[in-house]
Amino acid sequence: MCETTAPRDADRLARTAVGCRTVIAAGGDGTINEIVNGLRAREDYCTLGLVPLGTANVLARELGIDPSSPATVAGIIGAGVARRIALGCAAGRYFTMMAGIGFDAHVVDKVDPRIKRRFGKLAYVVSSLAQLLTYRPRTYRVRLAGREEVVASVVVANGHFYGGPYVVAPDASLDVPELQVCLFHRTGRWHALRYLWGMLSGRLARFKDFEIVSAEEVTVEAGPGCAEYEPVQGDGDIVGALPMRITVTPSALSVLVPA
């Protein structure tokens, strides 16, 4: 058993666990993301098992793993089946569930780690409110599927859950090597709040200024109103900054799921 003590520790430990046919990740989505990237850097075959202990556990939810039942989690690790899933890739950094540019990336970028350690999801609520209060209009240029759009925010979904139980891209699937690119067309504080409400209430798909486009590759650049530094979040952690090219890698990871 190896314990992480600093950022990127999980990535490093997964890279060096050569010879292990199965690596069990005990932690939240950020820790799991690091381990996934470490496993992808290895040349030998390895399967990932999950002990979801984090704030949202979005990947575990997507795979049908109930984090509230230790017996179920242990049963999957002991007798589950290996399933190969697709991964998204943002400038060389893999993500399992989603990448975000715009409002949600700025929320993740400004989350206070002390509040997150103590209060969990509340840290994202606090950061979201702060971003709404200080919001300034930004736009992003998105190129995908032979078209170009100027939008207020982008979420590139590899799975259909987002931030826990919320669904942003209903047709996204880890089994399909295709990204669901969610385009938020309207900018401004009011629209950011409206989109957030739409996601929380399950009504987002009904909004006429919200669109989902299927693509295997998407490129996003900063547009008018953007700052010099525009962060990109992947699985709830900052993975880079714009400009960014995001792709999908089919059958990229073997993971234990319920039999």
Coordinates of C-alpha atoms in Angstrom, one line a residue:
M1 CA 0.0 0.0 0.0
C2 CA 1.4 3.4 -1.0
E3 CA 0.1 6.7 0.4
T4 CA 0.2 9.9 -1.6
T5 CA 1.6 13.0 0.1
A6 CA 1.8 15.6 -2.7
P7 CA 0.3 16.4 -6.2
R8 CA 1.4 13.9 -8.9
D9 CA 2.4 11.3 -6.3
A10 CA -0.4 9.0 -7.5
D11 CA 0.8 9.4 -11.1
R12 CA 4.4 8.5 -10.1
L13 CA 3.4 5.5 -8.0
A14 CA 1.3 4.1 -10.8
R15 CA 4.2 4.5 -13.3
T16 CA 6.6 2.6 -11.0
A17 CA 4.2 -0.2 -10.0
V18 CA 5.6 -2.3 -12.9
G19 CA 4.8 -6.0 -12.7
C20 CA 1.5 -5.4 -10.9
R21 CA -1.4 -6.7 -13.0
T22 CA -4.0 -4.8 -10.9
V23 CA -3.7 -1.4 -9.3
I24 CA -6.3 -0.3 -6.8
A25 CA -7.0 3.5 -6.6
A26 CA -8.4 4.6 -3.2
G27 CA -9.3 8.2 -3.4
G28 CA -11.4 10.8 -5.3
D29 CA -11.6 11.7 -9.0
G30 CA -8.4 13.7 -8.9
T31 CA -6.4 10.8 -7.4
I32 CA -7.9 8.4 -9.9
N33 CA -7.1 10.7 -12.8
E34 CA -3.5 10.8 -11.7
I35 CA -3.3 7.0 -11.5
V36 CA -5.0 6.6 -14.9
N37 CA -2.3 8.8 -16.4
G38 CA 0.4 6.9 -14.7
L39 CA -0.9 3.6 -16.0
R40 CA -1.2 5.0 -19.5
A41 CA 2.5 5.9 -19.4
R42 CA 3.4 2.2 -18.8
E43 CA 4.1 -0.3 -21.5
D44 CA 2.8 -3.4 -19.6
Y45 CA -0.9 -4.3 -19.3
C46 CA -2.6 -3.4 -16.0
T47 CA -6.2 -3.2 -14.8
L48 CA -7.5 -0.5 -12.5
G49 CA -9.8 -1.1 -9.5
L50 CA -11.6 1.6 -7.6
V51 CA -12.2 2.4 -3.9
P52 CA -14.1 5.7 -4.3
L53 CA -13.4 7.9 -1.3
G54 CA -13.5 11.4 -2.8
T55 CA -15.9 14.3 -3.1
A56 CA -18.0 13.4 -6.2
N57 CA -16.7 9.9 -7.4
V58 CA -18.1 10.6 -10.9
L59 CA -16.2 7.7 -12.6
A60 CA -17.4 5.2 -9.9
R61 CA -21.0 6.4 -10.5
E62 CA -20.6 6.0 -14.3
L63 CA -19.3 2.5 -13.8
G64 CA -22.1 1.5 -11.5
I65 CA -19.9 1.3 -8.3
D66 CA -21.7 2.4 -5.2
P67 CA -19.2 4.2 -2.9
S68 CA -21.6 3.9 0.1
S69 CA -21.3 0.1 0.2
P70 CA -17.8 -1.1 1.2
A71 CA -19.0 -4.8 0.7
T72 CA -20.0 -4.0 -2.9
V73 CA -16.7 -2.2 -3.6
A74 CA -14.7 -5.1 -2.2
G75 CA -16.7 -7.6 -4.1
I76 CA -16.0 -5.8 -7.4
I77 CA -12.3 -5.7 -6.7
G78 CA -12.3 -9.4 -5.7
A79 CA -14.7 -10.8 -8.4
G80 CA -15.5 -8.0 -10.8
V81 CA -14.9 -8.2 -14.5
A82 CA -12.4 -6.1 -16.5
R83 CA -14.0 -3.7 -19.0
R84 CA -12.1 -1.5 -21.4
I85 CA -13.1 2.1 -21.7
A86 CA -12.3 5.1 -23.8
L87 CA -10.4 8.0 -22.4
G88 CA -10.3 11.7 -23.4
C89 CA -6.9 13.3 -23.9
A90 CA -6.3 17.0 -23.4
A91 CA -2.8 18.1 -24.6
G92 CA -1.3 14.8 -23.6
R93 CA -3.2 14.5 -20.3
Y94 CA -5.9 11.8 -20.1
F95 CA -9.3 12.3 -18.4
T96 CA -11.9 9.7 -17.8
M97 CA -15.1 11.8 -17.6
M98 CA -14.9 15.4 -18.8
A99 CA -12.8 18.4 -19.6
G100 CA -14.1 21.9 -19.2
I101 CA -13.2 25.4 -20.5
G102 CA -14.9 28.6 -19.3
F103 CA -17.0 29.0 -16.2
D104 CA -16.4 25.6 -14.7
A105 CA -12.7 25.7 -15.3
H106 CA -12.4 29.0 -13.5
V107 CA -14.5 27.5 -10.6
V108 CA -12.1 24.6 -10.4
D109 CA -9.0 26.8 -10.7
K110 CA -10.2 29.0 -7.7
V111 CA -11.3 26.2 -5.4
D112 CA -9.6 26.6 -2.0
P113 CA -8.0 23.3 -1.1
R114 CA -8.4 23.9 2.6
I115 CA -12.1 24.3 2.2
K116 CA -12.2 21.2 -0.1
R117 CA -10.4 19.1 2.5
R118 CA -12.7 20.1 5.3
F119 CA -16.1 20.5 3.6
G120 CA -15.9 18.6 0.3
K121 CA -18.4 19.7 -2.3
L122 CA -19.1 22.9 -0.4
A123 CA -15.8 24.2 -1.7
Y124 CA -17.1 24.1 -5.3
V125 CA -20.3 25.9 -4.2
V126 CA -18.3 28.7 -2.6
S127 CA -16.0 29.0 -5.7
S128 CA -19.1 29.0 -8.0
L129 CA -20.7 31.9 -6.1
A130 CA -17.4 33.8 -6.1
Q131 CA -17.2 33.3 -9.9
L132 CA -20.7 34.5 -10.4
L133 CA -20.1 37.6 -8.3
T134 CA -16.9 38.5 -10.3
Y135 CA -18.1 37.2 -13.6
R136 CA -17.0 38.9 -16.8
P137 CA -18.1 37.9 -20.3
R138 CA -15.6 35.6 -22.1
T139 CA -15.9 33.8 -25.4
Y140 CA -14.1 30.8 -26.9
R141 CA -13.5 29.7 -30.4
V142 CA -14.3 26.0 -30.9
R143 CA -13.4 23.9 -33.9
L144 CA -15.0 20.5 -34.3
A145 CA -16.8 18.3 -36.8
G146 CA -16.0 20.6 -39.7
R147 CA -17.4 23.7 -38.1
E148 CA -16.4 26.6 -35.9
E149 CA -18.4 28.2 -33.1
V150 CA -17.9 31.1 -30.7
V151 CA -19.3 30.1 -27.3
A152 CA -19.4 31.1 -23.6
S153 CA -18.3 27.8 -22.2
V154 CA -17.4 24.3 -23.3
V155 CA -17.7 20.9 -21.6
V156 CA -16.2 17.9 -23.5
A157 CA -17.8 14.8 -22.1
N158 CA -16.5 11.2 -22.2
G159 CA -19.2 10.0 -19.8
H160 CA -22.7 11.3 -19.1
F161 CA -22.4 12.2 -15.4
Y162 CA -20.9 15.6 -14.4
G163 CA -20.0 16.7 -10.9
G164 CA -21.7 13.7 -9.3
P165 CA -25.3 12.8 -10.1
Y166 CA -25.9 15.5 -12.7
V167 CA -26.2 14.7 -16.4
V168 CA -24.8 17.1 -19.0
A169 CA -24.4 14.8 -22.0
P170 CA -27.0 12.0 -21.9
D171 CA -25.6 10.1 -24.9
A172 CA -21.9 10.1 -23.7
S173 CA -20.6 6.6 -23.0
L174 CA -17.2 5.3 -21.9
D175 CA -17.7 2.4 -24.3
V176 CA -17.9 4.6 -27.4
P177 CA -14.8 6.3 -28.8
E178 CA -16.6 9.6 -29.3
L179 CA -16.7 12.8 -27.4
Q180 CA -19.9 14.7 -26.7
V181 CA -19.0 18.4 -26.9
C182 CA -21.4 20.6 -24.9
L183 CA -21.6 24.2 -26.2
F184 CA -23.0 26.9 -24.0
H185 CA -23.8 29.7 -26.5
R186 CA -24.8 32.7 -24.3
T187 CA -22.3 34.7 -22.3
G188 CA -23.0 36.8 -19.2
R189 CA -23.6 36.3 -15.4
W190 CA -27.3 35.7 -15.9
H191 CA -26.8 33.0 -18.5
A192 CA -24.0 31.3 -16.4
L193 CA -26.5 31.1 -13.5
R194 CA -29.3 29.9 -15.8
Y195 CA -27.0 27.1 -17.2
L196 CA -26.0 26.1 -13.7
W197 CA -29.7 25.9 -12.6
G198 CA -30.5 23.9 -15.8
M199 CA -27.8 21.3 -14.9
L200 CA -28.9 21.0 -11.3
S201 CA -32.6 20.7 -12.2
G202 CA -32.1 18.3 -15.1
R203 CA -33.5 20.8 -17.6
L204 CA -30.3 21.8 -19.4
A205 CA -31.0 19.7 -22.5
R206 CA -34.2 21.7 -23.1
F207 CA -32.4 25.1 -23.5
K208 CA -32.3 26.3 -27.0
D209 CA -28.9 28.0 -26.5
F210 CA -27.3 24.8 -25.3
E211 CA -26.0 22.3 -27.9
I212 CA -24.3 18.9 -28.0
V213 CA -22.1 17.9 -30.9
S214 CA -20.4 14.5 -31.4
A215 CA -16.8 14.6 -32.3
E216 CA -13.6 12.6 -32.1
E217 CA -11.5 15.8 -31.8
V218 CA -12.1 19.4 -30.7
T219 CA -9.8 22.4 -30.6
V220 CA -10.5 25.4 -28.3
E221 CA -8.9 28.8 -28.4
A222 CA -9.4 31.9 -26.3
G223 CA -11.6 34.5 -27.9
P224 CA -12.7 38.1 -27.1
G225 CA -12.9 38.9 -23.4
C226 CA -10.6 36.1 -22.3
A227 CA -7.7 36.6 -19.9
E228 CA -4.1 35.8 -20.8
Y229 CA -4.4 32.6 -18.8
E230 CA -7.5 30.5 -19.5
P231 CA -7.5 27.2 -17.5
V232 CA -8.7 23.8 -18.7
Q233 CA -10.0 21.4 -16.1
G234 CA -10.1 17.6 -16.5
D235 CA -11.9 15.4 -14.0
G236 CA -12.1 18.3 -11.6
D237 CA -8.4 19.3 -11.6
I238 CA -6.6 21.9 -13.8
V239 CA -4.8 20.0 -16.6
G240 CA -3.5 22.9 -18.7
A241 CA -4.5 26.2 -20.4
L242 CA -5.7 27.3 -23.8
P243 CA -5.2 26.8 -26.6
M244 CA -6.1 23.1 -26.3
R245 CA -6.7 20.2 -28.6
I246 CA -8.8 17.4 -27.1
T247 CA -9.1 13.9 -28.6
V248 CA -10.5 10.5 -27.6
T249 CA -8.5 7.3 -27.3
P250 CA -10.6 4.1 -27.7
S251 CA -10.2 1.1 -25.4
A252 CA -7.5 3.0 -23.5
L253 CA -8.0 1.6 -20.0
S254 CA -9.0 -1.7 -18.4
V255 CA -11.1 -1.1 -15.2
L256 CA -12.9 -3.5 -12.8
V257 CA -16.7 -3.2 -12.9
P258 CA -19.6 -5.2 -11.3
A259 CA -19.9 -8.7 -12.8

